[in-house]
GROMACS .gro file of C-alpha atoms in nm:
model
  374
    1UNK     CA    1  11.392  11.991  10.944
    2UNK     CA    2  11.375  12.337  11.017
    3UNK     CA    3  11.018  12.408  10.901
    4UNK     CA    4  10.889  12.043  11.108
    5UNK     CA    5  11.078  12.199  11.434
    6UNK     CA    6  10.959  12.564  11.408
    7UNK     CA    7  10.596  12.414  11.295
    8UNK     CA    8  10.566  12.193  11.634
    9UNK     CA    9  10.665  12.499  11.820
   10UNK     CA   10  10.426  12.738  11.736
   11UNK     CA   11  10.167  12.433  11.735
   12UNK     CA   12  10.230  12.397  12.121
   13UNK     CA   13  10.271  12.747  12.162
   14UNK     CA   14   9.918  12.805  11.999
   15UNK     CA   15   9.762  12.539  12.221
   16UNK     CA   16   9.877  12.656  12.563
   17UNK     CA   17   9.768  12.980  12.512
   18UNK     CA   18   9.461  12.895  12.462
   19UNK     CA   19   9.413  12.805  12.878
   20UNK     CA   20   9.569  13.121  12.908
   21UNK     CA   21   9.905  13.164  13.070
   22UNK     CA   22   9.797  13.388  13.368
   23UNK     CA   23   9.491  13.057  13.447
   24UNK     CA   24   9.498  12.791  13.671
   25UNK     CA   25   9.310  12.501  13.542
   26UNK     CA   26   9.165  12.275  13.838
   27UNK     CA   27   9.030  11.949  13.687
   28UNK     CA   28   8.806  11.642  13.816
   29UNK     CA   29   9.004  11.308  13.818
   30UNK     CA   30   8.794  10.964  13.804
   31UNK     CA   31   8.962  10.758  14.071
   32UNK     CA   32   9.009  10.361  14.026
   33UNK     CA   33   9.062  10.063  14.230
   34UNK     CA   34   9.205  10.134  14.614
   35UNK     CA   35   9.203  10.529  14.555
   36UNK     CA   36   8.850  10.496  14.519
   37UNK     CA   37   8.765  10.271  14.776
   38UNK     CA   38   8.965  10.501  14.978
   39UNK     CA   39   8.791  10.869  14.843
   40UNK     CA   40   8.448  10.616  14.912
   41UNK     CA   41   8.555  10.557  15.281
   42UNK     CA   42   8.597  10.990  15.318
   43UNK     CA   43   8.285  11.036  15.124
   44UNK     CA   44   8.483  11.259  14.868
   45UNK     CA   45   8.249  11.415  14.635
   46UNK     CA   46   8.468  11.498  14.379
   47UNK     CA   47   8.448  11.822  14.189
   48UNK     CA   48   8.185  12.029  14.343
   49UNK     CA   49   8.011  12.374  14.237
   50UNK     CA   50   8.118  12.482  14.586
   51UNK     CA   51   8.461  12.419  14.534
   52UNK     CA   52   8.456  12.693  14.256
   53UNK     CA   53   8.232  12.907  14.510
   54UNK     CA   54   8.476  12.861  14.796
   55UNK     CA   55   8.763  12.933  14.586
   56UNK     CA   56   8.616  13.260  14.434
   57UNK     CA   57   8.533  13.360  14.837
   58UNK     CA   58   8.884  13.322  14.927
   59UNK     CA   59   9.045  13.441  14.661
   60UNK     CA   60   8.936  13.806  14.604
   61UNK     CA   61   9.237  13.884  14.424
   62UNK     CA   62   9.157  13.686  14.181
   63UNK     CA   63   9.043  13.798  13.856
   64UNK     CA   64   8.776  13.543  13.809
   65UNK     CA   65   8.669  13.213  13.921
   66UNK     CA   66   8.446  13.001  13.680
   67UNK     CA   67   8.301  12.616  13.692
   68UNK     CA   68   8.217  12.387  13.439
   69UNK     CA   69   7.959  12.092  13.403
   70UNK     CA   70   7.979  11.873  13.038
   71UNK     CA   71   7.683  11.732  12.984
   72UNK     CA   72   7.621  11.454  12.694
   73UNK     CA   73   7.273  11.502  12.585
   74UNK     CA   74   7.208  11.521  12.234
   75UNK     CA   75   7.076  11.881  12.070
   76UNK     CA   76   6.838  11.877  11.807
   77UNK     CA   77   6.698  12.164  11.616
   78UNK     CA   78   6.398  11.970  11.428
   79UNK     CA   79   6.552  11.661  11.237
   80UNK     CA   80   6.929  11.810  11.306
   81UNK     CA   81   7.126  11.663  11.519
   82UNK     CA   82   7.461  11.843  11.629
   83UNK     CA   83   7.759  11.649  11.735
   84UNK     CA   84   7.851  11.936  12.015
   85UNK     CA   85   7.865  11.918  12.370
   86UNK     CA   86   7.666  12.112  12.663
   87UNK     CA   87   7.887  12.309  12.891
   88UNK     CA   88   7.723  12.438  13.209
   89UNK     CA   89   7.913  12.772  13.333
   90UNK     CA   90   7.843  13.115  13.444
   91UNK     CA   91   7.874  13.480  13.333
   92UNK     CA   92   8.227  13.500  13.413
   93UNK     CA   93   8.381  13.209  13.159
   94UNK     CA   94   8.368  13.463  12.854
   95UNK     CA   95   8.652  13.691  13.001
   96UNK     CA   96   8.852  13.434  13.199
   97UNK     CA   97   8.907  13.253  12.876
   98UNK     CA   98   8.924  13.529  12.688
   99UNK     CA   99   8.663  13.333  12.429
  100UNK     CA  100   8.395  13.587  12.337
  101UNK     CA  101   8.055  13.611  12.170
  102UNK     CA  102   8.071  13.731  11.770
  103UNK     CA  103   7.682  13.796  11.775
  104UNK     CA  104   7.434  13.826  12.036
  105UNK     CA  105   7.540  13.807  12.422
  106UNK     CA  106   7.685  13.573  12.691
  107UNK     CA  107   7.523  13.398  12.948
  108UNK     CA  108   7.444  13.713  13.203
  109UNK     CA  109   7.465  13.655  13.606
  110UNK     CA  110   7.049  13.680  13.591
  111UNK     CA  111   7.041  13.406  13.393
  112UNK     CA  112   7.278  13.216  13.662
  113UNK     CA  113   7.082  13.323  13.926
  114UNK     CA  114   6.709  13.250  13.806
  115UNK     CA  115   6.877  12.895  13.578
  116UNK     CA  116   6.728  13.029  13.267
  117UNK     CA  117   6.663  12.841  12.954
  118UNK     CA  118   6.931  13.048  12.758
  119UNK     CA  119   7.218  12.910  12.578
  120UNK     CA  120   7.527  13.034  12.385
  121UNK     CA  121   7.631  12.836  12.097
  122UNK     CA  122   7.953  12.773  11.911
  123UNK     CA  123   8.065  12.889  11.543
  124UNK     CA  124   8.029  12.494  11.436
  125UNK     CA  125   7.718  12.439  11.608
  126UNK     CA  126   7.581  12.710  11.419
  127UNK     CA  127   7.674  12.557  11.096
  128UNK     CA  128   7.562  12.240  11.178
  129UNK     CA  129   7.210  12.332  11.309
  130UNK     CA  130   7.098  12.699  11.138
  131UNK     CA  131   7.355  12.718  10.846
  132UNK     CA  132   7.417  13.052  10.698
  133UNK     CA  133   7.074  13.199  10.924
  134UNK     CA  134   7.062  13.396  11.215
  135UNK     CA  135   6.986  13.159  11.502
  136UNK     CA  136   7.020  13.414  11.810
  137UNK     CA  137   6.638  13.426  11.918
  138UNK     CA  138   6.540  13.071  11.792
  139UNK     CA  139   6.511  12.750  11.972
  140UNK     CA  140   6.709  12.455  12.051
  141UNK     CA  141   6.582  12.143  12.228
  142UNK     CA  142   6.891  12.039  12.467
  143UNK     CA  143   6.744  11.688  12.571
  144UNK     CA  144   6.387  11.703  12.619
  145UNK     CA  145   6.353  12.102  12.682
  146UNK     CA  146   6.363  12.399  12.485
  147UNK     CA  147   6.644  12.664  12.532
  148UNK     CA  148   6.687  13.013  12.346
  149UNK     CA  149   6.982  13.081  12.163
  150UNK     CA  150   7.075  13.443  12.303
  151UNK     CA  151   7.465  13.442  12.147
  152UNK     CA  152   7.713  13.306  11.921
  153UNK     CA  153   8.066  13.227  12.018
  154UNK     CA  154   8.381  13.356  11.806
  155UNK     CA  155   8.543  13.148  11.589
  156UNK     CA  156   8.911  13.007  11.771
  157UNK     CA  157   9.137  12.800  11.601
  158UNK     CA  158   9.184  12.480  11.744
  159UNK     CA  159   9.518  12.309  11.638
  160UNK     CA  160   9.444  11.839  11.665
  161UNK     CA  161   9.692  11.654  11.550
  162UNK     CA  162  10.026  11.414  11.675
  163UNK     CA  163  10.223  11.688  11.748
  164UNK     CA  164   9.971  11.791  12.015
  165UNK     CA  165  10.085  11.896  12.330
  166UNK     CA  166   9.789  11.851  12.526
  167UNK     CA  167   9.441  11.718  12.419
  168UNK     CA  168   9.203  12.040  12.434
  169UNK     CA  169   8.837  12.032  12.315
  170UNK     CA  170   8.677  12.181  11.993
  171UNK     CA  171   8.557  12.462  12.173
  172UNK     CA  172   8.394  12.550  11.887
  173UNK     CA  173   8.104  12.298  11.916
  174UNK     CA  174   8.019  12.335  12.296
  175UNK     CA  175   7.700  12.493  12.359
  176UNK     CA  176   7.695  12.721  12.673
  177UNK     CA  177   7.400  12.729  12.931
  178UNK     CA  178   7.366  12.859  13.277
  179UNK     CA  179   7.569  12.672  13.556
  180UNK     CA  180   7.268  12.641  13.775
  181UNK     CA  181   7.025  12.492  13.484
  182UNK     CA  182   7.287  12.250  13.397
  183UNK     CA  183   7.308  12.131  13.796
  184UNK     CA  184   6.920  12.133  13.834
  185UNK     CA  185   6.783  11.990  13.486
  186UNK     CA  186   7.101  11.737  13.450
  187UNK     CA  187   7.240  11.637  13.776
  188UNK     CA  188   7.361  11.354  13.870
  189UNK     CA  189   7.152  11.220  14.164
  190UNK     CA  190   7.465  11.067  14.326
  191UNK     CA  191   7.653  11.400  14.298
  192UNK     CA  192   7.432  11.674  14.230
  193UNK     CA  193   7.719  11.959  14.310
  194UNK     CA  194   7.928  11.774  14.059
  195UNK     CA  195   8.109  11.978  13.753
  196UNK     CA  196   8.414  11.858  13.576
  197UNK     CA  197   8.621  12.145  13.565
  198UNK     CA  198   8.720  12.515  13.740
  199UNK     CA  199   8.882  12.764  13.533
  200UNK     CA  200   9.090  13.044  13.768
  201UNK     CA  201   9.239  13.343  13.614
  202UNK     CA  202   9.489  13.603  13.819
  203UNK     CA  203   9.634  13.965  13.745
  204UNK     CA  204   9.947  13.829  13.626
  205UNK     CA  205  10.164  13.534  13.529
  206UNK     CA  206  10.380  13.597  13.846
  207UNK     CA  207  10.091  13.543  14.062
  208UNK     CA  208   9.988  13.205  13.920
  209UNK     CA  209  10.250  12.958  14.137
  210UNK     CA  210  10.118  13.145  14.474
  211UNK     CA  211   9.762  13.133  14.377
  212UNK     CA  212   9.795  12.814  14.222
  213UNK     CA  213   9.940  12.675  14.587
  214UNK     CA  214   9.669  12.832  14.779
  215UNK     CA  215   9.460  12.632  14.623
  216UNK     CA  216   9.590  12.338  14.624
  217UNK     CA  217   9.579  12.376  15.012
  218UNK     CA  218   9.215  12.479  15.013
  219UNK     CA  219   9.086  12.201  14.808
  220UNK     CA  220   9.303  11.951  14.996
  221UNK     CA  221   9.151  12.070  15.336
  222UNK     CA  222   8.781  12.043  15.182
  223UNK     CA  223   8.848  11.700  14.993
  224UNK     CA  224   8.999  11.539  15.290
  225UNK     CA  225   9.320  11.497  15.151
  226UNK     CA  226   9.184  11.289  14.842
  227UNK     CA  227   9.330  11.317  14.540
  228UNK     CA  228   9.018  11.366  14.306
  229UNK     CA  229   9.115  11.644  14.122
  230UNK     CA  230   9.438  11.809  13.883
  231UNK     CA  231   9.590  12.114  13.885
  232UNK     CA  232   9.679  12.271  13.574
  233UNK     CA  233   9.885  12.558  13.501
  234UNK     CA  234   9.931  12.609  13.145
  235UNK     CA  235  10.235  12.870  13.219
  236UNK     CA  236  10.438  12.540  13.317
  237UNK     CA  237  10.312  12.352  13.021
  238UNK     CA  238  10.466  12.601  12.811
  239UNK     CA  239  10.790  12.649  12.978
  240UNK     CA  240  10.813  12.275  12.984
  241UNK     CA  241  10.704  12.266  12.595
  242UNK     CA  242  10.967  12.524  12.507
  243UNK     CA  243  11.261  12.297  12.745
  244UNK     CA  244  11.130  12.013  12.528
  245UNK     CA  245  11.149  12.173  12.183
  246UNK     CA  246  11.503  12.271  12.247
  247UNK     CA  247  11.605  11.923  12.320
  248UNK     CA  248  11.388  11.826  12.028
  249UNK     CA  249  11.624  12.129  11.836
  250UNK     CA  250  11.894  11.957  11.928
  251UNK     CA  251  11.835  11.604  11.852
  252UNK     CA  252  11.693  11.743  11.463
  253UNK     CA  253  12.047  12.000  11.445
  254UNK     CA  254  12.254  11.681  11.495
  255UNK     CA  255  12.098  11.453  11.230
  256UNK     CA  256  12.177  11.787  10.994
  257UNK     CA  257  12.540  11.805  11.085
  258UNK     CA  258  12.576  11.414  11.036
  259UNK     CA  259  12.419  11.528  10.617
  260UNK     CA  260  12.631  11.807  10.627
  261UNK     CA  261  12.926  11.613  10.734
  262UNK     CA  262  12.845  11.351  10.479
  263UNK     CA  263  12.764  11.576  10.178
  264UNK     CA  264  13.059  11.793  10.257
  265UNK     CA  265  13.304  11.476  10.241
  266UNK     CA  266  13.128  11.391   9.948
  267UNK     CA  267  13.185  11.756   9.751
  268UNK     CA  268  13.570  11.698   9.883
  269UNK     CA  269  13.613  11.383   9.720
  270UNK     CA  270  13.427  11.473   9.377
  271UNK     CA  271  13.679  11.795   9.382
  272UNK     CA  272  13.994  11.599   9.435
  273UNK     CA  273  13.889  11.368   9.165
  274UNK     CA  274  13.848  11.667   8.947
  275UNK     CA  275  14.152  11.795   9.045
  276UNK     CA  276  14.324  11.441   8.958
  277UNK     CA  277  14.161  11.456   8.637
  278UNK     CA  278  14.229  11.776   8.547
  279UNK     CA  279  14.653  11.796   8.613
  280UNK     CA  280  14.736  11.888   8.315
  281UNK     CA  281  14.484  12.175   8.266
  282UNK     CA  282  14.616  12.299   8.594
  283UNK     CA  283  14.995  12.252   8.466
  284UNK     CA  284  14.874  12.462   8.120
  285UNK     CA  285  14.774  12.762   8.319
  286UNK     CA  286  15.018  12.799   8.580
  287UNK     CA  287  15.302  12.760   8.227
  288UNK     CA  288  15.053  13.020   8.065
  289UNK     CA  289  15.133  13.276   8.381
  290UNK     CA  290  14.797  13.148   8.656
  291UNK     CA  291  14.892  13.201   9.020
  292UNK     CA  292  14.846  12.977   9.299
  293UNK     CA  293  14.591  13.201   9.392
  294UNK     CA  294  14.438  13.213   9.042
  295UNK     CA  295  14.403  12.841   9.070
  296UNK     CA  296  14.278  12.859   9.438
  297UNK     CA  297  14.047  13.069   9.327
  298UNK     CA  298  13.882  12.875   9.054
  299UNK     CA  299  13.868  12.546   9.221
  300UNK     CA  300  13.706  12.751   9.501
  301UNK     CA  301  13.469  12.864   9.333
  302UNK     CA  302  13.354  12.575   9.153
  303UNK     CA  303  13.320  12.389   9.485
  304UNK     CA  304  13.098  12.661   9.645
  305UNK     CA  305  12.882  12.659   9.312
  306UNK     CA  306  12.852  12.276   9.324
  307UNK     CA  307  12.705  12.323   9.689
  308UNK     CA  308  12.528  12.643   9.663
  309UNK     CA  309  12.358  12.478   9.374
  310UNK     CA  310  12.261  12.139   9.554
  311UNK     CA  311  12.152  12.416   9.816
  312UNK     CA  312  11.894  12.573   9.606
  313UNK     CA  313  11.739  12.235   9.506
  314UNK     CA  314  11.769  12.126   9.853
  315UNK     CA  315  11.564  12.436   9.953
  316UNK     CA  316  11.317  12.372   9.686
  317UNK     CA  317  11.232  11.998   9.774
  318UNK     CA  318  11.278  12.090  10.140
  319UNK     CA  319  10.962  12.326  10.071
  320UNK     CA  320  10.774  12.049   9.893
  321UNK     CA  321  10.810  11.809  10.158
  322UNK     CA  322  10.718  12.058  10.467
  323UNK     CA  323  10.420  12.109  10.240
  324UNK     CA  324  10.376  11.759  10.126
  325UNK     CA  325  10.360  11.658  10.549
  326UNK     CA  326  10.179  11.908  10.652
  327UNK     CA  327   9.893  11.789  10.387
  328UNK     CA  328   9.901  11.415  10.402
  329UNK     CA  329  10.061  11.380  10.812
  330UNK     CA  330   9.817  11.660  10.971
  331UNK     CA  331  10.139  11.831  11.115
  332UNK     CA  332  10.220  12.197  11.119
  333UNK     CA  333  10.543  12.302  10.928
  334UNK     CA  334  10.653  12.667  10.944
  335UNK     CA  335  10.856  12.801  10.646
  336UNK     CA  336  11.034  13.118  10.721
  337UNK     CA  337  11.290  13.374  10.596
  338UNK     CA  338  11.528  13.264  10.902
  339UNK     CA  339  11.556  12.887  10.817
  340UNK     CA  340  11.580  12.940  10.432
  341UNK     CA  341  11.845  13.171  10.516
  342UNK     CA  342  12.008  12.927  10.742
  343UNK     CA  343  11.977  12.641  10.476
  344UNK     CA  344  12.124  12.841  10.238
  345UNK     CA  345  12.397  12.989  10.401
  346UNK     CA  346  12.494  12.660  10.556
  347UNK     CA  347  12.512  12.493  10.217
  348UNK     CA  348  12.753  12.788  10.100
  349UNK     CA  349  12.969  12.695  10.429
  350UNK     CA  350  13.000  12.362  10.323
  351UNK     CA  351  13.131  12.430  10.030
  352UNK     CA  352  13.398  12.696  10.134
  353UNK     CA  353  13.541  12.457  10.452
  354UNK     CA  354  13.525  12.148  10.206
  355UNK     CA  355  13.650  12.312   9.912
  356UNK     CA  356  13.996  12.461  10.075
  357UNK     CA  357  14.178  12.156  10.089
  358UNK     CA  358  14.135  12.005   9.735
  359UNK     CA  359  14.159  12.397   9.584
  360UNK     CA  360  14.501  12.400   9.785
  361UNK     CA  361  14.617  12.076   9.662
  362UNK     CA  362  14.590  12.241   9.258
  363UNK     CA  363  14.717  12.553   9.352
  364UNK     CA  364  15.074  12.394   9.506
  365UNK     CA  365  15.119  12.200   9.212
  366UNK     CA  366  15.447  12.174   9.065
  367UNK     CA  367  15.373  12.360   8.680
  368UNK     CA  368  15.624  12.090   8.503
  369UNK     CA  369  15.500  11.756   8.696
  370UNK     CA  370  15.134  11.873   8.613
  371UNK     CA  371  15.262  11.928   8.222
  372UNK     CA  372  15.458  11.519   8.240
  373UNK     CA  373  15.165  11.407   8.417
  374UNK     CA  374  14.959  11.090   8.235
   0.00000   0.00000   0.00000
């Protein structure tokens, strides 16, 4: 139980980070039904590229202000056909995501500027399309034009799964090209300013609620008050993740105590039948010269052996099992020294509190009704 909670922790943990605590995430929303007729009747335009541009004009104290277009356009190199997606952005995505090129370069602010065929593929991409070769200098055809591969991304580890906190794409199998090629060469003729997401990043994580309602105002004042877009800010998430987990602590700490309770009462009962059983051992020793604390002391200790020994096995299958789910289920289970510690310990505990009262009960044993007992 341990392993399962600490696992789902560090999965959601692993995840927010990767927005970045100190970013603000603004995303496009589809509208339906009478929002839409209503965002129609204002002429909303949804997401724009000069959304991100006005918010980077604003803001100067931001760190860095960077939009996204997806595209869904198949990439072929020859007769291979990669299962990754476009993403148009500019020079500044690689340091406010903190996701960098392994080999070759990023999209530079020339290449923004003049919409140059470049692009900037991911570590899977690379394996799906040029295998173990070098592709930086090659060619790509991205729909029906060719684009040169000037950079490969690094390598992140992205965590999918049901214990998934929120849904995050493989970055690793976007292909990067210039924000201004994307808009010009794949645009939407309905919304041609259109992009899907804007990625904000500030100083510091104490900035981000300001910042974050600064531009909620400025986006509100430029959409007309429609409600076309998200706000994200994954230092929430994970504040709200780690409130969750507790609770989720909690709820898994209580279904322990209930088999603790239960296995405890079950170790009492076995003892006191031993100790039943046993009366006229425990009459033989106390005639032979045994203490009541010589007696305490044995019954004692085989009570904390019986339960530090279901401990051990109960550590052992414990460790299968986190194993066994994390292989078959897809979740993440964390083994560490802390909760083996815990179990183990614990189990010892049990023993002790559960073991007093029978151990008392043969240690104040009359010696000559133990001896006449049948």
């Amino acid at each position: 139980m341990l392993s399962i909670g600490e696992g789902a922790k560090r999965s959601a943990i692993e995840q927010i980070k990767l927005l970045g605590t100190n970013n603000i995430r603004v995303n496009y929303v589809k509208l339906t039904g009478e929002k839409a007729e209503e965002a129609e009747k204002k002429l909303a335009r949804g997401l724009t590229y000069h959304d991100g541009q006005l918010i980077r004009t604003s803001l100067p104290n931001v760190k860095g202000v960077t939009p996204m277009r997806f595209v869904e356009i198949e990439v072929m190199l020859g007769n291979k056909e990669s299962t990754g997606r476009v993403v148009g952005t500019d020079d500044s995505y690689e340091h406010v995501t903190n996701f960098h090129t392994a080999e070759g370069r990023f999209i530079s602010a020339m290449d923004v500027q003049e919409a140059k065929r470049v692009c900037v593929i991911g570590s899977e991409v690379r394996q799906e399309l040029f295998g173990y070769r070098n592709p930086v200098g090659r060619r790509i055809k991205i729909g029906d034009t060719w684009f040169l591969v000037v950079g490969v991304m690094e390598s992140k580890s992205i965590k999918e799964g049901k214990a998934s906190v929120i849904k995050l794409r493989n970055i690793n199998k976007d292909i990067y090209i210039p924000i201004t090629t994307a808009l010009k060469r794949y645009t939407d003729d309905d919304h041609p300013e259109a992009i899907e997401e804007i990625a904000i990043q500030v100083a510091s994580e104490s900035q981000v609620l300001t910042t974050s309602e600064i531009v909620k105002r400025l986006l509100e004042r430029t959409h007309d008050g429609v409600q076309d877009y998200e706000i994200i800010i994954p230092a929430e998430l994970l504040a709200q993740s780690q409130k969750t987990q507790r609770v989720f602590n909690i709820v898994m700490g209580s279904i322990a105590a209930i088999s603790l309770l239960v296995g405890g009462i079950g170790i009492m009962n076995i003892m006191l039948a031993s100790v039943t059983e046993r009366t006229k051992e425990i009459g033989t020793r106390r005639a032979l010269g045994a203490t009541e604390h010589d007696i305490l002391g044995q019954f004692l200790n085989e009570t904390v052996l019986v339960s530090v020994t279901g401990g051990v096995i109960g550590i052992i299958i414990g460790f299968i099992m986190a194993k066994g789910i994390n292989l078959f289920a897809g979740w993440e289970t964390v083994i560490s020294l802390y909760s083996v510690v815990i179990s183990f310990g614990i189990s010892a505990l049990v023993g002790i509190v559960f073991g007093i009262y029978p151990a008392r009960k043969a240690a104040k044993m009359d010696p000559i009704a133990a001896l006449r007992f049948e």
